[in-house]
Coordinates of C-alpha atoms and ligand atoms in Angstrom, one line a residue:
X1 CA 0.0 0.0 0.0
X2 CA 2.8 2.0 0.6
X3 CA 2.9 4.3 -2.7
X4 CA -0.7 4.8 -2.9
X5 CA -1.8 8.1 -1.6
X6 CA -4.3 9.1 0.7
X7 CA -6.4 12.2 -0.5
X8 CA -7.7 13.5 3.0
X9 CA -9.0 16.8 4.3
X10 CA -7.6 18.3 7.6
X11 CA -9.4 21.1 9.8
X12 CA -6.5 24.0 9.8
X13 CA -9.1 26.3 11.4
X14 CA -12.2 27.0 12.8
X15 CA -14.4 28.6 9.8
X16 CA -15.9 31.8 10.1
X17 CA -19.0 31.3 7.8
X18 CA -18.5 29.5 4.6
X19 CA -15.5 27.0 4.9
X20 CA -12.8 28.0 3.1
X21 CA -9.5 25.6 1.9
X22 CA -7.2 27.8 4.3
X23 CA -9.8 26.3 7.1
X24 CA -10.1 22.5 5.9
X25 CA -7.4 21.9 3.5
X26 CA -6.9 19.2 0.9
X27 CA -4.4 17.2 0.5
X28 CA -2.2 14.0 0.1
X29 CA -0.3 11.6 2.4
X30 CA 1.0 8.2 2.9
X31 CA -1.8 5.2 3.8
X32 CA -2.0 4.2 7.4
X33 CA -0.7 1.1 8.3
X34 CA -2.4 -1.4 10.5
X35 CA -1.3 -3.3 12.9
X36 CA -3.0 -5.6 15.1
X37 CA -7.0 -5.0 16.3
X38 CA -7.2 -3.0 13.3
X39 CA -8.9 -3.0 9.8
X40 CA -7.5 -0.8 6.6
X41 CA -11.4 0.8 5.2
X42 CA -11.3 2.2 1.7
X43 CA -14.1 5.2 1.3
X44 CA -16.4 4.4 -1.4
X45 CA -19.5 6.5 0.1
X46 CA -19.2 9.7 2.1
X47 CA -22.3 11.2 3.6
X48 CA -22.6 15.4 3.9
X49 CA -24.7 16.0 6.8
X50 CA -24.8 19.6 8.3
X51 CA -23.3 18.2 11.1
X52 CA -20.1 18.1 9.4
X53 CA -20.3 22.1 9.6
X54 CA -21.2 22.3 13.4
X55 CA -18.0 19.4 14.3
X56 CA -15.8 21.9 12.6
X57 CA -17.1 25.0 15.5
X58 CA -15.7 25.0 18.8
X59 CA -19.7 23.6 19.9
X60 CA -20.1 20.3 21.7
X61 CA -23.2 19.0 19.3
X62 CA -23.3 14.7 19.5
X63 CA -19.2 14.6 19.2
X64 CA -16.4 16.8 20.6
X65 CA -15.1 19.2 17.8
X66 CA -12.5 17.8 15.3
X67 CA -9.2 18.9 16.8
X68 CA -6.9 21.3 14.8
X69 CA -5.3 19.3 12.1
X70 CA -7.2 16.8 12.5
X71 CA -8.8 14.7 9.5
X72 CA -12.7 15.7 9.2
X73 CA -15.4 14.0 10.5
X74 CA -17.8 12.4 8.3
X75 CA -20.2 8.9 8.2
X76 CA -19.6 6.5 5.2
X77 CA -19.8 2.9 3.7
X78 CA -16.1 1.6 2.8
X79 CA -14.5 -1.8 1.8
X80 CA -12.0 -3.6 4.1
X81 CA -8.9 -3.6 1.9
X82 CA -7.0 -5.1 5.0
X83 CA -7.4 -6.8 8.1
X84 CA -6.4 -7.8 11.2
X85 CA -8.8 -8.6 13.0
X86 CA -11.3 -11.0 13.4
X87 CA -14.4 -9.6 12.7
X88 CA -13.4 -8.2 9.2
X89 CA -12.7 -9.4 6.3
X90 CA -10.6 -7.6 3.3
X91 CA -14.0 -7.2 0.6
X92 CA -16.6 -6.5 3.1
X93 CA -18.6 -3.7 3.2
X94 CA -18.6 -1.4 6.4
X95 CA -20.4 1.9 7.5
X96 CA -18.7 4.3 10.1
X97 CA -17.1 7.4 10.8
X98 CA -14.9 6.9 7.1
X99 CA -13.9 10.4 7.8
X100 CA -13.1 12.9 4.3
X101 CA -10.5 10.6 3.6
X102 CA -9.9 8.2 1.6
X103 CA -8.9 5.7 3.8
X104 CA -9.5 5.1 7.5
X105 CA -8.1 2.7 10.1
X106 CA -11.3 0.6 11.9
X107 CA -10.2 0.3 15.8
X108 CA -11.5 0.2 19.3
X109 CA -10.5 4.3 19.3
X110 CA -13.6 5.3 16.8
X111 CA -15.8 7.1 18.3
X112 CA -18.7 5.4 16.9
X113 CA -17.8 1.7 15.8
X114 CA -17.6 0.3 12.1
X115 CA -20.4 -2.3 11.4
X116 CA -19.9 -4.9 9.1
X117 CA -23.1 -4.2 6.3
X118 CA -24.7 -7.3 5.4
X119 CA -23.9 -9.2 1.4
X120 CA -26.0 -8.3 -0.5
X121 CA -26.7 -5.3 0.7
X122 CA -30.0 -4.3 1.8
X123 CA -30.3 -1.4 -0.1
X124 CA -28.3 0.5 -2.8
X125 CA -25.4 2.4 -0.9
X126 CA -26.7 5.8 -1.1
X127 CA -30.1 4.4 0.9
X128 CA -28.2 3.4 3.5
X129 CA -27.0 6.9 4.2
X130 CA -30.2 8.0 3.8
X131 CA -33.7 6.9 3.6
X132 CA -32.7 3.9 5.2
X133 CA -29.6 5.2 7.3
X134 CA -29.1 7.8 9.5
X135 CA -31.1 10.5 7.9
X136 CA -34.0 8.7 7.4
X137 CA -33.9 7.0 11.1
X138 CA -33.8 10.6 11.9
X139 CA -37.2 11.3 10.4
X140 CA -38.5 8.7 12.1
X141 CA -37.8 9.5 15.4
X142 CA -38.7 12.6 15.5
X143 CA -42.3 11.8 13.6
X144 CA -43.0 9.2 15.6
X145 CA -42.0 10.2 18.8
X146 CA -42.1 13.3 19.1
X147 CA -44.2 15.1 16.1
X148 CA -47.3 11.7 16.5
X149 CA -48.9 12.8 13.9
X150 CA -52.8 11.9 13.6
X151 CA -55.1 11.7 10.6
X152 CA -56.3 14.6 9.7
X153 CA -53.9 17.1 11.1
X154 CA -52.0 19.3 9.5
X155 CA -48.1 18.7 9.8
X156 CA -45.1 21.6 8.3
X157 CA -41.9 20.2 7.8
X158 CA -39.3 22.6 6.9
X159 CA -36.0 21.7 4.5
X160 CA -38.8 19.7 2.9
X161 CA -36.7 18.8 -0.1
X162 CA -33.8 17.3 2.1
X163 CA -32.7 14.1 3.3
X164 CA -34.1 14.2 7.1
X165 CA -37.4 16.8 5.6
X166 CA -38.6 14.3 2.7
X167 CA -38.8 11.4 4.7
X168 CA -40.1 12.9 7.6
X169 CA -42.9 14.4 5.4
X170 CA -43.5 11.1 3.6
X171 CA -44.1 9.2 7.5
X172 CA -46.1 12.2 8.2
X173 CA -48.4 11.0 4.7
X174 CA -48.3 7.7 5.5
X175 CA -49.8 8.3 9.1
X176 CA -52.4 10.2 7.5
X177 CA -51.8 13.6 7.9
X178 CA -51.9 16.7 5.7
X179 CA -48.1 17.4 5.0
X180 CA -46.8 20.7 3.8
X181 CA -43.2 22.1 3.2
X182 CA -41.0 24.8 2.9
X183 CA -37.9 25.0 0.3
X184 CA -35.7 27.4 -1.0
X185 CA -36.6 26.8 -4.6
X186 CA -40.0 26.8 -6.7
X187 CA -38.2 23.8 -8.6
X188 CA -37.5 22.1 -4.9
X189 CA -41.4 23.0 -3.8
X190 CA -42.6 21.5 -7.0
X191 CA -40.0 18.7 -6.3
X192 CA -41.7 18.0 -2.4
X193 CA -45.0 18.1 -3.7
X194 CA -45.1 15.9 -7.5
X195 CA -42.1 13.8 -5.9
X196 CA -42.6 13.3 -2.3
X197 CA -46.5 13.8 -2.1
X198 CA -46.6 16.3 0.0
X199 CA -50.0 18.6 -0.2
X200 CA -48.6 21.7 -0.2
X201 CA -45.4 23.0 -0.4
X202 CA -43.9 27.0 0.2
X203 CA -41.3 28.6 -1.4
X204 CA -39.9 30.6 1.7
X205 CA -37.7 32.9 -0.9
X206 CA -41.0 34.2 -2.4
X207 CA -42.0 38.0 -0.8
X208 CA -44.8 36.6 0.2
X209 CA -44.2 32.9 2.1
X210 CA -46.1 34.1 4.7
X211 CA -49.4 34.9 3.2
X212 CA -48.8 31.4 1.2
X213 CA -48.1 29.5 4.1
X214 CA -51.0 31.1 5.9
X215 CA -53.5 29.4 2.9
X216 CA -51.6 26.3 2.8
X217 CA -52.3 25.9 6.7
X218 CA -55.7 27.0 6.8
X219 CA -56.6 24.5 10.0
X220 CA -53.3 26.2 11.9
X221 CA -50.4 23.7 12.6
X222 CA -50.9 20.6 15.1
X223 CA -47.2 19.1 14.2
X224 CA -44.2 21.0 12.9
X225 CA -40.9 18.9 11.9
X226 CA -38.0 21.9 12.3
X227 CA -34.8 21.9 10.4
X228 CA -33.8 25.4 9.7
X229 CA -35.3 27.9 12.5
X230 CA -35.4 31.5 12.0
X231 CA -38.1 33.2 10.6
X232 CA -40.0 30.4 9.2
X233 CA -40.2 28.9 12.6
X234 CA -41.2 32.0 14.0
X235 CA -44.2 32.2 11.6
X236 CA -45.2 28.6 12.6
X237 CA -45.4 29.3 15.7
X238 CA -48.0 31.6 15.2
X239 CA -50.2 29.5 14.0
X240 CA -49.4 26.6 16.4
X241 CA -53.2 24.4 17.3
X242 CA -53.8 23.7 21.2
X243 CA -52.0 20.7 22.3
X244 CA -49.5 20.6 18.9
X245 CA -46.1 19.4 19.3
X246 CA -43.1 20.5 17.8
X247 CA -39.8 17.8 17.1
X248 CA -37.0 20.0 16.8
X249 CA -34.3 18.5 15.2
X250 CA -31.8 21.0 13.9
X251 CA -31.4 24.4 13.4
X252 CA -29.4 24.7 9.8
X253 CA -29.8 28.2 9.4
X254 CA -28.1 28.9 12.8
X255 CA -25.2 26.2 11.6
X256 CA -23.0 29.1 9.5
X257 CA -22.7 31.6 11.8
X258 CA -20.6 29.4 14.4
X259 CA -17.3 31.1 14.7
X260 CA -18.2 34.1 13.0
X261 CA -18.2 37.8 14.6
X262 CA -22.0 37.9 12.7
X263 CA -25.0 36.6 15.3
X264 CA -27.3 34.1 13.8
X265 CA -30.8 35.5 12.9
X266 CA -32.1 35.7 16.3
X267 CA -33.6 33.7 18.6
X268 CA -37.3 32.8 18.6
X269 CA -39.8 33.8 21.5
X270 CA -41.5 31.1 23.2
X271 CA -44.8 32.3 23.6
X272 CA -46.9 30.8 21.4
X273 CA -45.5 27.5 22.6
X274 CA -47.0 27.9 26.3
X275 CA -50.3 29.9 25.1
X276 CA -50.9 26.7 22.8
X277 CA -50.1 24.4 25.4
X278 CA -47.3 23.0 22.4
X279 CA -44.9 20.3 23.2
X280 CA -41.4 21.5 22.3
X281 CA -38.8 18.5 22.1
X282 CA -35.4 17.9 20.7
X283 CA -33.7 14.7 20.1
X284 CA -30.5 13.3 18.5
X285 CA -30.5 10.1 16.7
X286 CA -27.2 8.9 18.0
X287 CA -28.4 8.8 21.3
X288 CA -31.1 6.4 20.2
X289 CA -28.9 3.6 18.2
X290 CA -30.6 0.6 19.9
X291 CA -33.7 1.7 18.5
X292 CA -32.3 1.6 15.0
X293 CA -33.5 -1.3 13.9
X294 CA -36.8 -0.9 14.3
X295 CA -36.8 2.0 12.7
X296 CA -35.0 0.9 9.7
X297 CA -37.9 -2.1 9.5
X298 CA -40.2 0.4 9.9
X299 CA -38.7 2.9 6.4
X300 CA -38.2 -0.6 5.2
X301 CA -41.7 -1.4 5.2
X302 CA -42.8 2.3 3.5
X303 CA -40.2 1.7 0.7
X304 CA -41.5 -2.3 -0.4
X305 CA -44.9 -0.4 -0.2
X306 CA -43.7 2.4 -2.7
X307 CA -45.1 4.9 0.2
X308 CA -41.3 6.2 0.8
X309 CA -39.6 7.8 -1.7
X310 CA -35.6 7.9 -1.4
X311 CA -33.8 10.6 -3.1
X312 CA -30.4 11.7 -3.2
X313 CA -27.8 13.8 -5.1
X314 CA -24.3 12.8 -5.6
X315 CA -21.2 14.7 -6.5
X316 CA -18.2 12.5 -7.7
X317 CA -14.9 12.8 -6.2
X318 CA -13.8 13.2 -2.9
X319 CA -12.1 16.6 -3.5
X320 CA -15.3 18.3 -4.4
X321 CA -16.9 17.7 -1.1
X322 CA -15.3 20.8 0.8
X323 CA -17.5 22.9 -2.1
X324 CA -20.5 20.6 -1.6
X325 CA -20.9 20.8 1.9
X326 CA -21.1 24.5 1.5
X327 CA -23.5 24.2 -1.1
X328 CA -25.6 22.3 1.4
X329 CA -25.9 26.0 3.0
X330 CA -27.2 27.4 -0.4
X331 CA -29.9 24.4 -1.0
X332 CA -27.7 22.8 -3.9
X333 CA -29.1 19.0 -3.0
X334 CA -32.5 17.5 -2.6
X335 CA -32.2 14.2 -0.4
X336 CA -29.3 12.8 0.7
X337 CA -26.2 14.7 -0.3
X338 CA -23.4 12.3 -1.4
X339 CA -19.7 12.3 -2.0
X340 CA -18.8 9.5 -4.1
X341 CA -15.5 9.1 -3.5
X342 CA -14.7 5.3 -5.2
X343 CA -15.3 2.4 -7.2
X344 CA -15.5 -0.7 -5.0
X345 CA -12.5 -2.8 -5.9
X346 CA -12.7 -6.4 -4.0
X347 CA -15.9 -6.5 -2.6
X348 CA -17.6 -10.0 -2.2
Ligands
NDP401 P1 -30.7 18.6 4.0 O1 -30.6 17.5 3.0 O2 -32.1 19.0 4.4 O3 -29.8 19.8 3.4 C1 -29.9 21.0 4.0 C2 -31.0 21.9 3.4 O4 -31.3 22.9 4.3 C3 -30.5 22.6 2.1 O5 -30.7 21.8 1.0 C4 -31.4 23.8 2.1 O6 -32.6 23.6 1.5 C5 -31.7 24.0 3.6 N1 -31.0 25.2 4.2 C6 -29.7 25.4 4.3 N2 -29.4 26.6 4.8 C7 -30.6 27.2 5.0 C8 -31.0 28.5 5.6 N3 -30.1 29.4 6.0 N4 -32.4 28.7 5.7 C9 -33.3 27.8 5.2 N5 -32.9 26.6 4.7 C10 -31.6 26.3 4.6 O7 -29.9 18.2 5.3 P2 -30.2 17.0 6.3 O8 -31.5 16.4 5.9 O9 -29.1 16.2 6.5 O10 -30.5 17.8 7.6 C11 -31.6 18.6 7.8 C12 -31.7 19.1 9.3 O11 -31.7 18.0 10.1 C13 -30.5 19.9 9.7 O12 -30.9 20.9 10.6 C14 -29.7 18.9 10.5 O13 -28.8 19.5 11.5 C15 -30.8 18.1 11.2 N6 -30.4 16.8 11.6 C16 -30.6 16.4 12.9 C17 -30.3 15.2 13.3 C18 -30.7 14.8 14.7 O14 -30.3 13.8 15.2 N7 -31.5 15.7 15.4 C19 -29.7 14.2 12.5 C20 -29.5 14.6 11.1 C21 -29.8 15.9 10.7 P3 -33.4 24.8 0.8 O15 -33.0 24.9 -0.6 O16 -34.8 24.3 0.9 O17 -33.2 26.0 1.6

């Protein structure tokens, strides 16, 4: 392995905003050698997930910050190119903390363990970092435990047109209630509501979202599913029903402005959320890994059915992802965002 290079970002700085290359640079090195307990993984898959930007800040979200020059964080499905130990096999398939590199070293230091994926696999690759991974296990929980929507009810879910937003707005559907979105785009909206199924869906770019997402909630709002915050939010919690819960689970608008001398939009008022009698909760899927397969058989279940949709975008090459991830920030994807870093070489 020894002349083969390993393309890898490393975190130079804490970003101010966008991420520049000066704050995550690019570049080569030799491959890590393994010794024993430990696995050589080849990135194939890399998953973009806001998080990424947050892990880069000086905040304490589900992981401690990547440390200065350190290689960036990131989930992904790799092959085991070597191995020694006894638990993997050179060709299998893993998924795990990859990082935005193209090779990784599988040991008892990860802070979340590799997992062997079973052959075949389950879904195609991209599925399993979404609808059917991480993302989508995200939407779950916070539909079904939190959100509980009922038939009938009217349900928001913002960052519609995303990974966590389109799935969590297709459960919402398939639990029978009336699902609308907000996206940055007319061609995302249009996306959410011919693709996805939701009813409605609002362009929040448009002078007047509000007035639009006043007629597409006509009812008021039993259930919202947040992703961005701000001034969306805000708005839904005006028109909040008695007794409506809200699953907060993330806050992407906010996620740009860590480390930067500019405050994010500002913070929301809870009013509304005690005059309604709402249920405000938060939740992190990491926390909640044992309940991951029944979640999975659950999104399982919707996708045989053809009531889940999975969609995702992928950008080839590994050293594109530093440009993707900030065009995460701008709305670039619908559904999953993917690097695809690989071909697989040697797998079963
Ligand atoms: P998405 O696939 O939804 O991509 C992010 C989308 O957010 C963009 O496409 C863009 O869509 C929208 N967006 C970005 N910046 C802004 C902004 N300033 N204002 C409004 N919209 C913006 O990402 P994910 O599905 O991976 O994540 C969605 C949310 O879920 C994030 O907040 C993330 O942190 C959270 N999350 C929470 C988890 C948990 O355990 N609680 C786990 C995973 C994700 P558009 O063009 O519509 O603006």
């Amino acid at each position: 392995m020894g002349q083969v290079a390993n393309r890898r970002y490393r975190l130079r700085h804490r970003p101010a905003g966008t991420v520049t290359p000066v704050d995550l640079e690019f570049g080569e090195e030799s491959v890590p050698s393994i010794g024993p307990g430990q696995a050589l993984i080849r990135t194939l898959w890399l998953s973009l997930d806001p998080a990424n930007r947050i892990w880069m800040s000086e905040i304490h979200y589900n992981m401690p910050p990547v440390p200065i020059g350190g290689i960036m964080r990131g989930f992904g499905i790799g092959e085991v190119v070597e191995s020694r130990r006894e638990d993997m096999r050179p060709g299998d398939l893993v998924s795990g903390i990859t990082g935005w590199a193209d090779y990784a070293v599988a040991d008892a230091t990860n802070l979340a363990p590799f997992t062997v994926l079973p052959s075949p696999l389950p879904g195609p690759p991209g599925s399993l970092l979404g609808a059917l991974g991480h993302t989508g296990i995200t939407a779950y929980l916070g539909v079904h435990d939190i959100g509980r929507p009922r038939p009938g009810e009217t349900m928001v879910v913002t960052a519609a047109a995303g990974a966590v937003g389109s799935v969590a707005g297709q459960i919402g559907k398939a639990r029978g209630a009336r699902v609308v979105g907000t996206a940055g785009a007319a061609s995302k909206c249009d996306h959410v509501v011919r693709g996805f199924g939701f009813e409605a869906c609002v362009n929040y770019r448009d002078a007047d979202w509000r007035d639009q997402l006043d007629a597409a909630t006509p009812d008021g709002v039993d259930v919202i599913f947040e992703n961005v915050g701000g001034q969306v939010f805000e708005h839904l919690l005006d028109r909040l029903n008695v007794g409506a819960r809200i699953a907060l689970c993330g806050l992407i608008s906010e996620y740009n402005s860590y480390g930067s001398p500019t405050p994010a939009q500002g913070r929301i008022g809870v009013d509304q959320i005690l005059m309604n009698r709402a249920e405000l909760r938060s939740f992190l899927v990491l926390d909640h890994i044992d309940r991951f397969p029944e979640a999975v058989d659950y999104l399982r279940g919707l996708l045989d059915a053809g009531t889940l949709v999975h969609d995702e975008t992928v950008v080839e090459g590994l050293e594109h992802a530093r440009e993707a991830l900030n065009q995460m920030f701008t709305g670039a994807n619908t559904g999953k965002l993917l690097i695809k870093v690989a071909e697989p070489t040697s797998v079963r």
